[in-house]
Amino acid sequence: MGLIYLGFLTGASICLLLLDRRFRLFFWRDPVAAAVVSIVGVAFFLVWDLAGIGLGIFFRGESTIASGILLAPHLPLEEPVFLFFLVLCTMVLYTGSSRALAGRRSRTPEEAPGRESAS
């Protein structure tokens, strides 16, 4: 029962990657740039977490659904997986929203959905 949270994080990340693949939003659009953004994003948030742990702001709570494996004091194994999910979710939402808004702006008012031509 201790790997439920890790399993859900992994499953959610896989679902986002499938969505990404379908619409070529992030990793399937530019894998090198996506890898760099993901690594830098996860590293930034890990440093943030470690600073918070060092200052006594963040601490590990007890949970029956977590693995209990610690990478450092108060830093569970699930944290980097969650941070990757967070970065991936943010980038898929950002690139998808950018694409949707760019498509909406490129239409003329006559091409907008729901508008009938007057001719």
PDB file of C-alpha atoms in Angstrom, residues 9-21 25-28 34-35 37-39 41-42 45 80-96:
ATOM      1  CA  LEU A   9       1.985  10.403  -9.861  1.00  0.00           C
ATOM      2  CA  THR A  10       3.571   8.113 -12.439  1.00  0.00           C
ATOM      3  CA  GLY A  11       0.195   7.318 -14.009  1.00  0.00           C
ATOM      4  CA  ALA A  12      -0.785  10.983 -14.199  1.00  0.00           C
ATOM      5  CA  SER A  13       2.577  11.827 -15.779  1.00  0.00           C
ATOM      6  CA  ILE A  14       2.094   9.087 -18.372  1.00  0.00           C
ATOM      7  CA  CYS A  15      -1.369  10.459 -19.188  1.00  0.00           C
ATOM      8  CA  LEU A  16       0.094  13.944 -19.667  1.00  0.00           C
ATOM      9  CA  LEU A  17       2.829  12.525 -21.897  1.00  0.00           C
ATOM     10  CA  LEU A  18       0.176  10.759 -24.009  1.00  0.00           C
ATOM     11  CA  LEU A  19      -1.724  14.038 -24.330  1.00  0.00           C
ATOM     12  CA  ASP A  20       1.557  15.737 -25.194  1.00  0.00           C
ATOM     13  CA  ARG A  21       2.255  13.109 -27.846  1.00  0.00           C
ATOM     14  CA  LEU A  25       2.935  20.206 -27.281  1.00  0.00           C
ATOM     15  CA  PHE A  26       6.161  19.795 -25.301  1.00  0.00           C
ATOM     16  CA  PHE A  27       8.350  16.682 -25.437  1.00  0.00           C
ATOM     17  CA  TRP A  28       7.134  15.619 -28.875  1.00  0.00           C
ATOM     18  CA  ALA A  34      11.671  19.959 -23.098  1.00  0.00           C
ATOM     19  CA  ALA A  35      14.322  17.876 -21.324  1.00  0.00           C
ATOM     20  CA  VAL A  37      13.206  22.810 -19.134  1.00  0.00           C
ATOM     21  CA  SER A  38      12.181  19.740 -17.123  1.00  0.00           C
ATOM     22  CA  ILE A  39      15.616  19.216 -15.579  1.00  0.00           C
ATOM     23  CA  GLY A  41      12.516  23.116 -13.332  1.00  0.00           C
ATOM     24  CA  VAL A  42      12.850  20.007 -11.152  1.00  0.00           C
ATOM     25  CA  PHE A  45      12.149  23.178  -7.037  1.00  0.00           C
ATOM     26  CA  PRO A  80      11.089  14.666  -7.524  1.00  0.00           C
ATOM     27  CA  VAL A  81       8.400  12.631  -9.322  1.00  0.00           C
ATOM     28  CA  PHE A  82       5.776  15.166  -8.205  1.00  0.00           C
ATOM     29  CA  LEU A  83       8.025  18.043  -9.284  1.00  0.00           C
ATOM     30  CA  PHE A  84       8.449  16.474 -12.732  1.00  0.00           C
ATOM     31  CA  PHE A  85       4.658  16.100 -12.933  1.00  0.00           C
ATOM     32  CA  LEU A  86       4.262  19.754 -11.903  1.00  0.00           C
ATOM     33  CA  VAL A  87       6.695  20.987 -14.578  1.00  0.00           C
ATOM     34  CA  LEU A  88       5.181  18.717 -17.231  1.00  0.00           C
ATOM     35  CA  CYS A  89       1.628  19.778 -16.380  1.00  0.00           C
ATOM     36  CA  THR A  90       2.592  23.447 -16.458  1.00  0.00           C
ATOM     37  CA  MET A  91       4.337  23.163 -19.811  1.00  0.00           C
ATOM     38  CA  VAL A  92       1.563  21.124 -21.443  1.00  0.00           C
ATOM     39  CA  LEU A  93      -1.015  23.652 -20.211  1.00  0.00           C
ATOM     40  CA  TYR A  94       1.143  26.582 -21.341  1.00  0.00           C
ATOM     41  CA  THR A  95       1.921  25.239 -24.808  1.00  0.00           C
ATOM     42  CA  GLY A  96      -1.638  23.998 -25.325  1.00  0.00           C
TER      43      GLY A  96
END
